[in-house]
Amino acid sequence: GAGVSQSPRYKVAKRGQDVALRCDPISGHVSLFWYQQALGQGPEFLTYFQNEAQLDKSGLPSDRFFAERPEGSVSTLKIQRTQQEDSAVYLCASSLSRLHTDTQYFGPGTRLTVL
Amino acid sequence: GDSVTQMEGPVTLSEEACLTINCTYTATGYPSLFWYVQYPGEGLQLLLKATKADDKGSNKGFEATYRKETTSFHLEKGSVQVSDSAVYFCALSLLQGGSEKLVFGKGTKLTVNP
């Protein structure tokens, strides 16, 4: 079956522009996560959805970052007024339930470059 | 807070050499432990996992044992291949603050030469 997909794969933005990154999780997966991966580092948690409810947004670095999953399926991560420090790969992952033993399946990521 | 410390790379080995990548963790509860791998040009994929103490995860010749007494989850393989060249991430998952988010180490880049 299809895995997690993300679009666009690459995004170049000028400083100050708004961007929107899309994630299509595996069908039927309840949990959806967003992570940020800086060059040469491990992914860092941004936010978590259980179905349409955003239960944890403790990792969002500032109020310029906003995520939604209105129908409990597709999710969008929006970054307003992008800054150079926002340049990173943004990863989406989904898992079947909300058990910490579950495997998270990752998408290919969106590489954001802010000029 | 919860954290993962893994052996820094890069690691360069010849084909058929033995591999160990060390991973230790700090957690307030009883986490699940994972190794994820990122092959060149590809996304993160699960290599193996263990969900309770003394469990051994294994896949593609790789193994790791969940050691609660030493808070470790070292990755091992007896004979590496060129195709194992990738970045390896150790991670833990713990239900905390409303989510079972993954906490990753910084990654270890492995290069295997023919």
CSV table of C-alpha atoms in Angstrom, one decimal:
chain,number,residue,atom,x,y,z
A,1,GLY,CA,0.0,0.0,0.0
A,2,ALA,CA,1.0,3.6,-0.2
A,3,GLY,CA,3.3,5.1,2.4
A,4,VAL,CA,3.3,8.6,3.8
A,5,SER,CA,3.7,11.2,1.1
A,6,GLN,CA,4.7,14.8,1.4
A,7,SER,CA,4.6,17.8,-0.9
A,8,PRO,CA,6.4,19.7,-2.1
A,9,ARG,CA,9.6,17.8,-1.9
A,10,TYR,CA,11.6,21.0,-2.2
A,11,LYS,CA,10.6,24.5,-1.4
A,12,VAL,CA,12.7,27.7,-1.7
A,13,ALA,CA,11.2,30.8,0.0
A,14,LYS,CA,12.4,34.3,0.4
A,15,ARG,CA,12.7,35.5,3.9
A,16,GLY,CA,9.3,36.8,5.1
A,17,GLN,CA,7.2,34.6,2.8
A,18,ASP,CA,4.6,32.2,4.1
A,19,VAL,CA,4.9,28.5,3.2
A,20,ALA,CA,2.6,25.5,3.5
A,21,LEU,CA,3.8,22.0,3.6
A,22,ARG,CA,1.4,19.0,3.1
A,23,CYS,CA,1.4,15.5,4.5
A,24,ASP,CA,-0.7,12.6,3.4
A,25,PRO,CA,-0.5,9.9,6.1
A,26,ILE,CA,-1.1,6.2,5.6
A,27,SER,CA,-4.8,5.6,5.3
A,28,GLY,CA,-6.4,4.7,8.6
A,29,HIS,CA,-3.5,5.9,10.8
A,30,VAL,CA,-4.8,7.7,13.8
A,31,SER,CA,-1.6,9.5,14.9
A,32,LEU,CA,0.3,12.0,12.9
A,33,PHE,CA,3.6,13.8,13.8
A,34,TRP,CA,5.7,16.6,12.4
A,35,TYR,CA,9.4,16.7,13.0
A,36,GLN,CA,12.1,19.2,11.9
A,37,GLN,CA,15.5,17.9,10.9
A,38,ALA,CA,18.4,20.3,10.7
A,39,LEU,CA,21.4,19.4,8.6
A,40,GLY,CA,23.5,16.7,10.3
A,41,GLN,CA,21.1,16.4,13.2
A,42,GLY,CA,18.4,14.0,14.3
A,43,PRO,CA,14.8,14.9,13.8
A,44,GLU,CA,13.2,17.0,16.5
A,45,PHE,CA,9.5,16.8,17.4
A,46,LEU,CA,7.2,19.7,16.5
A,47,THR,CA,3.6,18.6,17.0
A,48,TYR,CA,1.2,15.7,17.2
A,49,PHE,CA,-2.3,15.0,16.1
A,50,GLN,CA,-4.6,12.2,17.2
A,51,ASN,CA,-7.2,12.2,14.4
A,52,GLU,CA,-8.2,15.9,14.0
A,53,ALA,CA,-7.2,16.9,17.6
A,54,GLN,CA,-3.8,18.6,18.1
A,55,LEU,CA,-2.8,17.1,21.4
A,56,ASP,CA,0.8,18.2,21.7
A,57,LYS,CA,2.4,21.3,20.1
A,58,SER,CA,5.1,21.7,22.6
A,59,GLY,CA,7.9,21.5,19.9
A,60,LEU,CA,6.7,24.3,17.7
A,61,PRO,CA,9.5,26.8,17.9
A,62,SER,CA,7.4,30.0,17.7
A,63,ASP,CA,3.9,31.3,17.0
A,64,ARG,CA,4.9,31.6,13.3
A,65,PHE,CA,4.5,27.8,13.1
A,66,PHE,CA,0.9,26.4,12.8
A,67,ALA,CA,-0.3,23.0,12.0
A,68,GLU,CA,-3.8,21.6,11.2
A,69,ARG,CA,-5.5,18.3,10.4
A,70,PRO,CA,-9.1,19.3,10.0
A,71,GLU,CA,-10.6,16.0,8.8
A,72,GLY,CA,-8.2,13.7,10.6
A,73,SER,CA,-6.4,12.7,7.5
A,74,VAL,CA,-4.2,15.2,5.5
A,75,SER,CA,-2.2,17.6,7.6
A,76,THR,CA,-0.7,21.0,6.7
A,77,LEU,CA,2.2,22.7,8.4
A,78,LYS,CA,2.3,26.4,7.8
A,79,ILE,CA,5.2,28.7,8.5
A,80,GLN,CA,4.5,32.4,8.5
A,81,ARG,CA,7.1,35.1,7.8
A,82,THR,CA,9.9,32.5,7.2
A,83,GLN,CA,13.3,33.2,8.6
A,84,GLN,CA,16.7,31.7,7.6
A,85,GLU,CA,16.8,29.6,10.7
A,86,ASP,CA,13.6,27.8,9.5
A,87,SER,CA,15.7,26.1,6.7
A,88,ALA,CA,15.5,22.4,7.4
A,89,VAL,CA,13.9,19.2,6.3
A,90,TYR,CA,10.3,18.8,7.6
A,91,LEU,CA,9.3,15.3,8.2
A,92,CYS,CA,5.8,13.9,8.6
A,93,ALA,CA,5.2,10.5,10.3
A,94,SER,CA,2.1,8.5,11.0
A,95,SER,CA,1.3,5.5,13.2
A,96,LEU,CA,-1.7,3.2,13.5
A,97,SER,CA,-2.7,4.1,17.0
A,98,ARG,CA,-1.4,6.1,19.9
A,99,LEU,CA,0.6,3.5,21.7
A,100,HIS,CA,4.3,4.4,22.3
A,101,THR,CA,5.2,0.9,21.1
A,102,ASP,CA,3.8,1.6,17.7
A,103,THR,CA,6.1,2.1,14.7
A,104,GLN,CA,6.0,5.6,13.1
A,105,TYR,CA,6.3,5.6,9.3
A,106,PHE,CA,8.0,8.5,7.8
A,107,GLY,CA,7.5,10.4,4.6
A,108,PRO,CA,10.3,11.5,2.4
A,109,GLY,CA,10.3,15.0,3.8
A,110,THR,CA,10.1,18.6,2.5
A,111,ARG,CA,13.4,20.4,2.2
A,112,LEU,CA,12.8,24.1,3.0
A,113,THR,CA,15.4,26.6,2.1
A,114,VAL,CA,14.9,30.2,3.2
A,115,LEU,CA,17.0,32.8,1.3
B,1,GLY,CA,14.3,15.6,30.0
B,2,ASP,CA,14.3,12.4,27.9
B,3,SER,CA,17.3,12.1,25.7
B,4,VAL,CA,19.3,9.8,23.5
B,5,THR,CA,23.1,9.8,23.1
B,6,GLN,CA,24.6,7.8,20.3
B,7,MET,CA,28.1,7.2,19.1
B,8,GLU,CA,29.3,10.0,16.9
B,9,GLY,CA,30.6,9.2,13.5
B,10,PRO,CA,31.5,9.0,10.9
B,11,VAL,CA,32.3,5.3,11.0
B,12,THR,CA,34.1,3.8,8.1
B,13,LEU,CA,34.5,0.0,7.8
B,14,SER,CA,35.6,-2.5,5.2
B,15,GLU,CA,33.1,-5.1,3.9
B,16,GLU,CA,32.5,-8.0,6.3
B,17,ALA,CA,33.8,-6.1,9.3
B,18,CYS,CA,31.8,-6.2,12.6
B,19,LEU,CA,29.8,-3.1,13.5
B,20,THR,CA,28.7,-1.7,16.9
B,21,ILE,CA,27.0,1.7,17.2
B,22,ASN,CA,26.5,2.6,20.9
B,23,CYS,CA,23.3,4.1,22.1
B,24,THR,CA,22.3,5.1,25.6
B,25,TYR,CA,19.2,6.8,26.8
B,26,THR,CA,17.8,8.8,29.7
B,27,ALA,CA,14.0,8.6,30.3
B,28,THR,CA,11.7,9.1,33.2
B,29,GLY,CA,9.5,6.1,32.4
B,30,TYR,CA,9.7,2.9,30.4
B,31,PRO,CA,10.3,3.9,26.8
B,32,SER,CA,10.2,1.8,23.6
B,33,LEU,CA,13.5,1.9,21.8
B,34,PHE,CA,14.1,2.1,18.0
B,35,TRP,CA,16.8,2.2,15.4
B,36,TYR,CA,15.9,4.0,12.2
B,37,VAL,CA,18.0,4.1,9.1
B,38,GLN,CA,18.3,6.7,6.4
B,39,TYR,CA,19.8,5.5,3.1
B,40,PRO,CA,21.3,8.0,0.7
B,41,GLY,CA,18.5,9.9,-1.0
B,42,GLU,CA,15.8,8.1,0.9
B,43,GLY,CA,13.5,8.8,3.9
B,44,LEU,CA,13.8,7.4,7.4
B,45,GLN,CA,12.7,3.8,7.8
B,46,LEU,CA,12.5,1.6,10.8
B,47,LEU,CA,15.3,-0.9,11.1
B,48,LEU,CA,14.3,-2.6,14.4
B,49,LYS,CA,12.6,-2.0,17.7
B,50,ALA,CA,12.2,-3.3,21.3
B,51,THR,CA,9.4,-2.4,23.6
B,52,LYS,CA,10.4,-3.8,26.9
B,53,ALA,CA,13.5,-4.7,28.9
B,54,ASP,CA,15.6,-7.6,27.6
B,55,ASP,CA,13.7,-7.7,24.3
B,56,LYS,CA,16.0,-8.1,21.3
B,57,GLY,CA,15.1,-6.5,18.0
B,58,SER,CA,16.5,-7.8,14.8
B,59,ASN,CA,16.3,-7.2,11.1
B,60,LYS,CA,18.5,-7.6,8.0
B,61,GLY,CA,21.3,-9.1,10.2
B,62,PHE,CA,21.2,-6.2,12.6
B,63,GLU,CA,20.4,-6.7,16.3
B,64,ALA,CA,19.9,-4.6,19.4
B,65,THR,CA,19.0,-5.6,22.9
B,66,TYR,CA,17.0,-3.4,25.3
B,67,ARG,CA,19.2,-3.2,28.5
B,68,LYS,CA,17.4,-1.5,31.3
B,69,GLU,CA,20.2,-1.9,33.8
B,70,THR,CA,22.6,0.0,31.6
B,71,THR,CA,20.0,2.1,29.8
B,72,SER,CA,21.5,1.1,26.4
B,73,PHE,CA,20.3,-0.2,23.0
B,74,HIS,CA,23.5,-0.8,21.0
B,75,LEU,CA,23.2,-1.7,17.4
B,76,GLU,CA,25.3,-4.6,16.2
B,77,LYS,CA,26.0,-6.5,12.9
B,78,GLY,CA,28.4,-9.3,12.5
B,79,SER,CA,29.4,-8.7,8.8
B,80,VAL,CA,28.5,-5.4,7.1
B,81,GLN,CA,28.0,-4.9,3.4
B,82,VAL,CA,28.5,-1.9,1.1
B,83,SER,CA,24.7,-1.6,1.0
B,84,ASP,CA,24.6,-0.9,4.7
B,85,SER,CA,26.1,2.5,4.1
B,86,ALA,CA,23.6,4.9,5.6
B,87,VAL,CA,22.9,7.2,8.6
B,88,TYR,CA,21.6,5.3,11.7
B,89,PHE,CA,19.5,7.0,14.3
B,90,CYS,CA,18.7,5.6,17.8
B,91,ALA,CA,15.4,6.9,19.2
B,92,LEU,CA,13.1,6.4,22.2
B,93,SER,CA,9.3,6.8,22.4
B,94,LEU,CA,7.5,7.5,25.6
B,95,LEU,CA,3.9,8.6,26.2
B,96,GLN,CA,4.4,12.0,27.7
B,97,GLY,CA,2.7,15.4,27.4
B,98,GLY,CA,-0.1,14.0,25.4
B,99,SER,CA,1.9,12.3,22.7
B,100,GLU,CA,4.2,9.3,22.1
B,101,LYS,CA,6.7,11.4,20.2
B,102,LEU,CA,10.1,10.1,19.2
B,103,VAL,CA,13.3,11.5,20.7
B,104,PHE,CA,16.2,10.9,18.4
B,105,GLY,CA,20.0,10.8,18.8
B,106,LYS,CA,22.1,12.9,16.4
B,107,GLY,CA,22.7,10.0,14.0
B,108,THR,CA,25.8,8.0,13.1
B,109,LYS,CA,27.0,7.9,9.5
B,110,LEU,CA,28.3,4.6,8.4
B,111,THR,CA,30.4,4.1,5.2
B,112,VAL,CA,31.3,0.5,4.2
B,113,ASN,CA,34.0,0.2,1.6
B,114,PRO,CA,34.4,-2.8,-0.7
